[in-house]
Coordinates of C-alpha atoms in Angstrom, one line a residue:
Chain M
M1 CA 117.5 -33.4 70.6
G2 CA 120.0 -35.0 73.6
G3 CA 124.1 -35.1 72.4
M4 CA 123.5 -33.0 69.5
H5 CA 126.8 -30.9 68.3
G6 CA 126.5 -27.9 67.1
F7 CA 123.8 -25.7 68.9
G8 CA 126.1 -23.3 70.7
R9 CA 126.9 -21.6 74.4
V10 CA 123.6 -21.7 77.1
E11 CA 122.7 -18.0 76.8
P12 CA 120.4 -17.1 80.1
E13 CA 118.7 -13.8 79.8
A14 CA 118.9 -11.3 82.6
D15 CA 115.3 -10.6 83.8
E16 CA 113.3 -12.7 81.2
P17 CA 109.9 -11.8 81.4
V18 CA 107.4 -14.8 81.6
F19 CA 106.4 -13.7 78.0
H20 CA 108.2 -11.5 75.6
A21 CA 105.4 -10.3 73.5
P22 CA 102.1 -10.3 74.2
W23 CA 101.6 -12.9 71.4
E24 CA 102.8 -15.6 73.4
G25 CA 101.0 -15.4 76.5
R26 CA 98.3 -15.8 74.2
T27 CA 99.0 -19.0 71.9
F28 CA 99.9 -20.1 75.9
G29 CA 96.1 -19.5 77.0
L30 CA 94.6 -20.5 73.3
M31 CA 96.0 -23.9 74.8
V32 CA 94.9 -24.7 77.8
A33 CA 91.3 -22.7 76.9
T34 CA 91.1 -24.5 74.1
A35 CA 92.1 -27.8 76.0
A36 CA 90.0 -26.7 78.5
R37 CA 86.7 -26.1 76.2
G38 CA 87.2 -29.1 74.6
L39 CA 88.5 -28.3 71.2
R40 CA 91.3 -30.0 70.9
A41 CA 92.4 -33.8 72.9
G42 CA 95.7 -33.9 74.8
S43 CA 98.9 -33.3 74.8
I44 CA 100.8 -30.7 72.3
R45 CA 103.0 -32.8 72.1
P46 CA 102.2 -34.5 68.7
A47 CA 101.4 -32.2 66.7
I48 CA 105.2 -30.1 68.0
E49 CA 106.5 -33.2 67.0
V50 CA 104.6 -33.7 63.3
I51 CA 106.4 -30.3 62.2
D52 CA 109.4 -30.4 59.5
P53 CA 113.0 -30.4 61.1
A54 CA 114.0 -27.3 59.2
T55 CA 110.7 -25.9 59.8
Y56 CA 110.9 -26.5 64.0
L57 CA 114.8 -25.6 63.8
A58 CA 113.5 -22.3 62.4
S59 CA 111.3 -21.8 65.3
S60 CA 110.7 -20.4 68.2
Y61 CA 109.2 -21.9 71.2
Y62 CA 105.9 -20.4 71.6
E63 CA 105.8 -20.4 67.0
R64 CA 106.1 -24.1 67.5
W65 CA 103.1 -23.7 69.6
A66 CA 101.4 -21.5 67.4
R67 CA 101.3 -24.2 65.5
A68 CA 100.5 -27.7 67.2
V69 CA 97.4 -25.6 69.0
E70 CA 95.9 -24.1 65.4
A71 CA 97.1 -27.7 64.2
Q72 CA 94.9 -29.6 66.3
V73 CA 92.1 -27.4 66.2
V74 CA 91.8 -27.9 63.0
D75 CA 92.1 -31.4 63.4
G76 CA 89.1 -31.2 66.1
G77 CA 86.9 -29.8 62.8
S78 CA 86.4 -26.1 64.4
L79 CA 88.0 -24.0 62.1
T80 CA 90.2 -24.3 58.5
H81 CA 93.3 -23.3 58.3
E82 CA 92.0 -21.4 55.5
E83 CA 90.0 -19.4 57.2
I84 CA 93.3 -18.4 59.3
D85 CA 95.1 -18.0 56.7
E86 CA 92.8 -15.4 55.5
R87 CA 92.3 -13.8 58.2
A88 CA 96.0 -13.5 59.5
A89 CA 96.0 -11.7 56.2
T90 CA 93.2 -8.9 56.2
G91 CA 93.6 -8.6 60.4
G92 CA 96.3 -6.9 63.1
A93 CA 97.9 -8.0 65.9
T94 CA 94.7 -7.5 67.9
P95 CA 92.5 -10.2 68.8
V96 CA 88.6 -9.7 68.9
R97 CA 87.6 -9.1 73.1
S98 CA 84.4 -11.5 73.4
E99 CA 82.3 -9.3 74.9
A100 CA 80.9 -12.5 76.5
I101 CA 82.3 -14.3 79.4
D102 CA 82.5 -17.9 81.1
P103 CA 82.4 -17.7 84.7
D104 CA 82.2 -20.8 85.8
L105 CA 85.8 -21.8 83.4
V106 CA 87.9 -18.8 84.7
V107 CA 88.0 -19.7 88.3
A108 CA 87.9 -23.7 86.7
V109 CA 90.8 -23.0 84.9
P110 CA 93.5 -21.2 87.2
G111 CA 91.8 -24.3 89.8
F112 CA 93.2 -26.8 88.0
L113 CA 97.2 -25.0 86.9
D114 CA 96.8 -24.0 90.4
A115 CA 96.3 -26.1 93.5
P116 CA 97.4 -29.6 95.0
Q117 CA 96.4 -32.4 93.6
E118 CA 96.2 -36.4 94.9
P119 CA 99.8 -37.4 92.9
S120 CA 99.0 -39.1 89.7
G121 CA 100.5 -42.8 88.7
E122 CA 99.0 -45.6 89.6
A123 CA 99.4 -48.5 91.2
V124 CA 100.5 -51.1 88.4
P125 CA 102.0 -54.6 87.1
A126 CA 106.1 -53.8 86.9
R127 CA 107.6 -56.5 85.3
F128 CA 111.5 -54.8 86.8
A129 CA 112.2 -54.1 89.8
V130 CA 114.8 -51.4 91.7
G131 CA 118.4 -52.7 91.2
D132 CA 117.6 -54.4 87.8
R133 CA 119.1 -54.4 85.3
V134 CA 117.8 -53.3 81.6
T135 CA 118.3 -52.7 78.0
V136 CA 116.6 -49.9 75.9
A137 CA 115.2 -51.1 72.8
R138 CA 116.6 -50.1 69.7
M139 CA 114.3 -48.6 67.4
A140 CA 113.0 -45.9 65.2
P141 CA 109.6 -45.1 65.9
A142 CA 107.7 -43.3 63.4
G143 CA 104.9 -41.7 65.8
H144 CA 104.6 -39.8 69.3
H145 CA 106.5 -41.5 71.7
R146 CA 109.2 -40.6 75.2
C147 CA 112.3 -43.1 74.1
P148 CA 114.9 -40.2 73.0
R149 CA 117.5 -41.3 70.9
Y150 CA 120.5 -41.4 73.0
V151 CA 120.0 -44.1 75.8
R152 CA 118.3 -46.6 73.0
G153 CA 119.9 -49.9 73.7
V154 CA 121.7 -48.4 76.9
T155 CA 122.0 -50.3 79.7
G156 CA 121.5 -49.1 82.6
E157 CA 119.9 -49.5 86.3
V158 CA 116.5 -49.3 87.5
A159 CA 116.6 -46.4 90.3
R160 CA 113.2 -45.2 91.1
V161 CA 109.5 -47.5 90.4
P162 CA 107.5 -44.2 89.8
G163 CA 104.8 -45.5 88.9
G164 CA 102.2 -46.5 85.8
W165 CA 100.6 -43.6 83.0
P166 CA 98.9 -44.3 79.7
P167 CA 102.0 -45.4 77.1
P168 CA 102.3 -41.9 75.2
G169 CA 99.8 -41.3 71.7
E170 CA 97.4 -44.1 72.8
E171 CA 94.1 -43.4 75.6
G172 CA 94.1 -46.1 78.2
D173 CA 95.1 -48.2 80.5
P174 CA 98.4 -47.7 82.4
E175 CA 101.7 -48.9 82.3
A176 CA 104.4 -49.3 84.5
T177 CA 107.6 -46.5 84.5
Y178 CA 111.0 -46.6 85.5
T179 CA 113.1 -44.9 86.6
V180 CA 116.7 -45.5 84.6
R181 CA 120.4 -44.4 85.7
F182 CA 123.5 -44.8 83.4
A183 CA 126.4 -44.4 83.9
M184 CA 127.8 -41.3 81.2
R185 CA 130.4 -43.4 79.9
D186 CA 128.1 -46.1 78.5
L187 CA 126.1 -43.3 76.9
W188 CA 128.9 -40.9 75.3
G189 CA 131.7 -43.1 75.2
D190 CA 135.4 -43.3 77.5
D191 CA 135.7 -39.1 76.9
A192 CA 132.1 -38.7 79.2
E193 CA 132.1 -37.2 82.0
P194 CA 132.1 -38.7 84.9
G195 CA 128.5 -39.5 86.6
S196 CA 124.9 -40.5 85.8
L197 CA 121.8 -39.6 83.9
F198 CA 118.7 -40.7 84.5
I199 CA 114.9 -40.4 82.8
D200 CA 111.7 -42.5 83.1
L201 CA 110.5 -44.7 80.9
W202 CA 107.8 -47.0 79.8
E203 CA 108.4 -50.9 80.0
R204 CA 107.8 -51.1 76.6
Y205 CA 110.8 -49.3 75.9
L206 CA 112.9 -52.0 78.5
S207 CA 114.3 -55.4 78.4
Chain Z
M1 CA 109.5 -3.2 74.9
T2 CA 108.4 -6.3 73.4
A3 CA 110.7 -7.3 70.3
G4 CA 108.8 -7.2 66.7
H5 CA 105.8 -5.3 67.6
H6 CA 105.5 -3.2 65.9
P7 CA 102.1 -1.0 65.9
T8 CA 102.2 -0.5 62.0
E9 CA 103.3 -3.8 61.4
P10 CA 102.5 -7.0 63.0
S11 CA 104.6 -9.8 62.8
P12 CA 103.2 -13.1 60.7
I13 CA 103.4 -15.3 63.6
E14 CA 101.1 -12.3 66.4
R15 CA 99.0 -12.1 62.9
R16 CA 98.8 -15.6 63.1
V17 CA 97.9 -15.8 66.7
A18 CA 95.0 -13.3 66.8
A19 CA 93.7 -14.5 63.4
L20 CA 93.3 -17.5 65.8
E21 CA 92.0 -16.2 69.4
S22 CA 89.8 -13.5 67.5
L23 CA 88.0 -16.8 65.0
L24 CA 87.5 -18.9 68.3
V25 CA 86.4 -15.9 69.5
E26 CA 84.1 -14.6 67.4
R27 CA 82.0 -18.4 67.0
G28 CA 81.6 -18.5 70.9
L29 CA 84.0 -21.5 71.0
I30 CA 86.5 -19.7 73.9
T31 CA 86.0 -16.1 76.0
S32 CA 88.5 -14.1 76.1
D33 CA 88.4 -14.0 80.3
V34 CA 89.9 -17.5 80.1
V35 CA 93.0 -16.9 78.0
D36 CA 93.5 -14.0 80.3
A37 CA 93.3 -15.5 83.9
V38 CA 96.0 -18.6 81.7
V39 CA 98.1 -15.7 80.6
E40 CA 97.6 -14.4 84.7
T41 CA 98.4 -17.2 86.6
Y42 CA 101.5 -17.5 85.5
E43 CA 102.6 -13.7 85.4
H44 CA 101.4 -13.1 88.7
D45 CA 100.7 -16.3 90.5
V46 CA 102.7 -19.2 89.8
G47 CA 106.4 -18.9 89.5
P48 CA 110.2 -19.6 91.2
L49 CA 109.1 -18.0 94.7
N50 CA 106.4 -21.2 95.3
G51 CA 109.3 -23.1 95.3
A52 CA 112.0 -21.2 96.4
R53 CA 109.1 -21.3 100.4
V54 CA 109.6 -25.6 100.4
V55 CA 113.2 -25.3 100.0
A56 CA 113.2 -22.9 103.1
R57 CA 110.5 -24.9 104.7
A58 CA 112.5 -28.2 104.4
W59 CA 115.2 -26.0 105.6
V60 CA 113.9 -25.6 108.7
D61 CA 111.8 -28.6 109.2
D62 CA 113.7 -31.8 109.6
D63 CA 110.4 -33.6 108.7
Y64 CA 109.3 -31.4 105.9
R65 CA 112.4 -32.1 104.5
A66 CA 111.2 -36.2 105.1
R67 CA 108.0 -35.8 103.7
L68 CA 108.7 -33.5 100.9
L69 CA 112.3 -36.2 100.0
S70 CA 109.6 -39.2 100.0
D71 CA 106.6 -37.8 99.0
G72 CA 107.3 -34.9 96.4
T73 CA 104.1 -34.0 95.1
R74 CA 102.1 -34.1 98.8
A75 CA 104.5 -32.6 101.0
I76 CA 104.4 -29.5 98.4
G77 CA 100.5 -29.3 98.7
E78 CA 100.7 -28.9 102.0
L79 CA 102.2 -25.2 101.5
G80 CA 99.2 -24.8 98.9
Y81 CA 101.5 -25.6 95.5
G82 CA 100.3 -28.4 92.8
G83 CA 98.4 -28.6 89.6
A84 CA 99.5 -28.9 85.9
E85 CA 102.9 -30.4 85.3
G86 CA 102.7 -31.1 89.0
E87 CA 101.6 -34.3 89.1
H88 CA 104.2 -35.8 90.3
L89 CA 106.5 -34.4 91.3
V90 CA 110.1 -35.6 92.8
V91 CA 112.2 -33.9 94.6
L92 CA 116.1 -33.9 94.5
E93 CA 118.2 -33.2 97.4
N94 CA 121.7 -31.6 96.6
T95 CA 124.5 -33.3 99.6
P96 CA 128.0 -33.2 99.8
A97 CA 128.4 -35.9 97.7
V98 CA 125.5 -35.0 94.8
H99 CA 124.4 -32.4 92.9
N100 CA 121.7 -32.2 90.6
L101 CA 120.5 -31.0 87.5
V102 CA 117.1 -31.2 85.8
V103 CA 116.4 -31.0 81.7
C104 CA 114.3 -31.8 78.8
T105 CA 115.8 -33.5 76.0
L106 CA 112.8 -34.3 74.2
C107 CA 111.6 -30.4 74.6
S108 CA 110.7 -28.3 77.6
C109 CA 108.9 -30.5 81.0
Y110 CA 108.7 -28.3 83.9
P111 CA 107.5 -27.9 87.2
W112 CA 105.3 -25.4 86.8
P113 CA 103.4 -25.2 90.4
V114 CA 106.9 -24.9 91.7
L115 CA 109.1 -22.5 89.2
G116 CA 106.6 -21.2 86.8
L117 CA 106.7 -21.1 82.9
P118 CA 110.6 -22.2 81.7
P119 CA 113.5 -19.8 80.3
S120 CA 113.8 -19.3 77.2
W121 CA 117.5 -21.2 77.7
Y122 CA 116.1 -24.0 80.3
K123 CA 113.8 -24.9 76.1
S124 CA 116.8 -24.0 74.2
F125 CA 118.4 -26.7 71.8
A126 CA 122.1 -25.4 73.2
Y127 CA 120.7 -26.7 76.7
R128 CA 118.3 -29.8 75.4
A129 CA 121.6 -30.8 73.9
R130 CA 124.1 -30.2 75.6
A131 CA 122.6 -30.7 79.7
V132 CA 122.2 -34.5 79.2
R133 CA 126.0 -34.7 77.1
E134 CA 128.7 -31.9 79.1
P135 CA 126.3 -31.7 82.3
R136 CA 129.8 -30.1 83.7
A137 CA 131.2 -27.6 80.7
V138 CA 127.4 -26.3 81.0
M139 CA 127.2 -25.5 84.9
A140 CA 130.2 -23.4 84.3
E141 CA 128.7 -21.2 81.9
F142 CA 126.8 -20.3 84.6
G143 CA 129.6 -20.1 86.7
T144 CA 129.2 -23.2 88.7
V145 CA 131.8 -25.6 89.4
V146 CA 131.3 -28.2 90.7
P147 CA 134.0 -30.8 92.4
D148 CA 135.5 -33.5 91.0
E149 CA 134.9 -36.0 94.0
V150 CA 130.8 -34.5 93.9
E151 CA 128.7 -37.2 91.5
V152 CA 126.7 -35.3 88.9
R153 CA 123.4 -37.0 88.2
V154 CA 121.5 -35.2 85.6
W155 CA 117.2 -35.6 85.3
D156 CA 116.0 -36.0 82.1
S157 CA 112.0 -35.4 82.8
S158 CA 111.0 -36.9 79.0
A159 CA 107.7 -38.8 81.3
E160 CA 105.1 -37.8 83.9
V161 CA 107.2 -37.3 86.7
R162 CA 108.6 -33.5 87.3
Y163 CA 112.0 -32.8 89.1
M164 CA 113.0 -29.9 90.7
V165 CA 115.8 -30.1 92.9
L166 CA 116.3 -28.7 96.3
P167 CA 119.8 -27.3 96.8
Q168 CA 122.4 -27.4 100.0
R169 CA 121.6 -24.6 102.8
P170 CA 124.7 -22.5 102.4
P171 CA 126.8 -21.7 105.7
G172 CA 126.5 -18.6 107.9
T173 CA 122.5 -18.7 107.3
D174 CA 121.7 -20.6 110.8
G175 CA 120.5 -16.6 112.3
L176 CA 117.8 -16.2 109.4
D177 CA 114.2 -16.9 109.0
E178 CA 111.9 -19.2 106.8
E179 CA 110.9 -16.0 104.6
A180 CA 114.5 -14.7 104.8
L181 CA 116.3 -18.1 103.4
A182 CA 113.6 -17.7 100.3
A183 CA 115.3 -15.1 99.1
L184 CA 118.0 -17.2 99.3
V185 CA 116.8 -19.5 96.4
T186 CA 116.3 -18.5 93.3
R187 CA 115.0 -20.9 90.0
D188 CA 118.5 -21.7 89.1
H189 CA 119.6 -23.5 92.3
M190 CA 116.4 -25.6 91.6
I191 CA 116.9 -26.5 88.2
G192 CA 120.4 -27.3 89.2
V193 CA 122.5 -24.8 87.0
V194 CA 124.0 -23.1 90.2
Q195 CA 124.4 -24.2 93.8

């Protein structure tokens, strides 16, 4: 979405609540709880990104999350879209509450959300070093990736080497990432505002 | 208080999310208390006050500030903060010569342990589209005018690092203690839309 025109002003909301309605909080909570119980795997980003663009733009943030969590739970085999359709047509807005509790998970989940850990990121071999000039690949990948269109084909300079993580959409070996610094005019042309843009990119996107 | 929430006519999305949760609960796949605990964590425990305390500590303790800028995750962990979406935190120092601004153009990456969950405007199409192309114009809409001689640096959190801005300590605050300093720091300072 970086660089697009036509969305208007940024509109802050005074005294904004964390969740605007109970269903937003439940959606967020379900995202975490279904992962903690192994009912869906990995980031919800890939499932958000496959929402068709017209629906994506017409949906609210937590509507997109709800769609993605549902899609991944269905992929995980626990439920079907049809039975969710059926319940949504007949049920109300208040979810059924369990009598059962989960005393271990109810402690473990906030612990995972709210407790210091060792920094993530592996020390992995890195082809580039701070100060190297790098160019982002020209490409049009169809699946999940983390390389925005607006930096593709543009040359910048490695500013930091924060560590390695598994590339998006792949389990397995970590790959070096780089914080690459671009001059705004190299991204947006001679009329650009002055200044710099920093973005983190996996090694596979760079040459 | 909740738009679109009418007892007699729930919206389609409310019914759909309730259907999903109800079915998972009825089959014994999840329990309501775990969902409650997640909601309560971000409604009550984790929010921008955490980040404000980090900033205030950095303003009063030069050694802490140095640790914060060299290894954000561990220094923030010293104050007891960390966890999901804070696994690798980098703190960006505003100076008289540099102003930093954080965005996620791909969706909504944000340092949850220090700032809580992002506000709607941070996740909006307008902010995601414009912060990388015309950061000064966006900041002006927040009433922030960064002098021409100051370099604006925009950080698009597109991979695993999550960023937080360390604002400059305001003038005239020499007599304030850490708690009073923390009260001066807002979420918008730590995203960088205000100075």
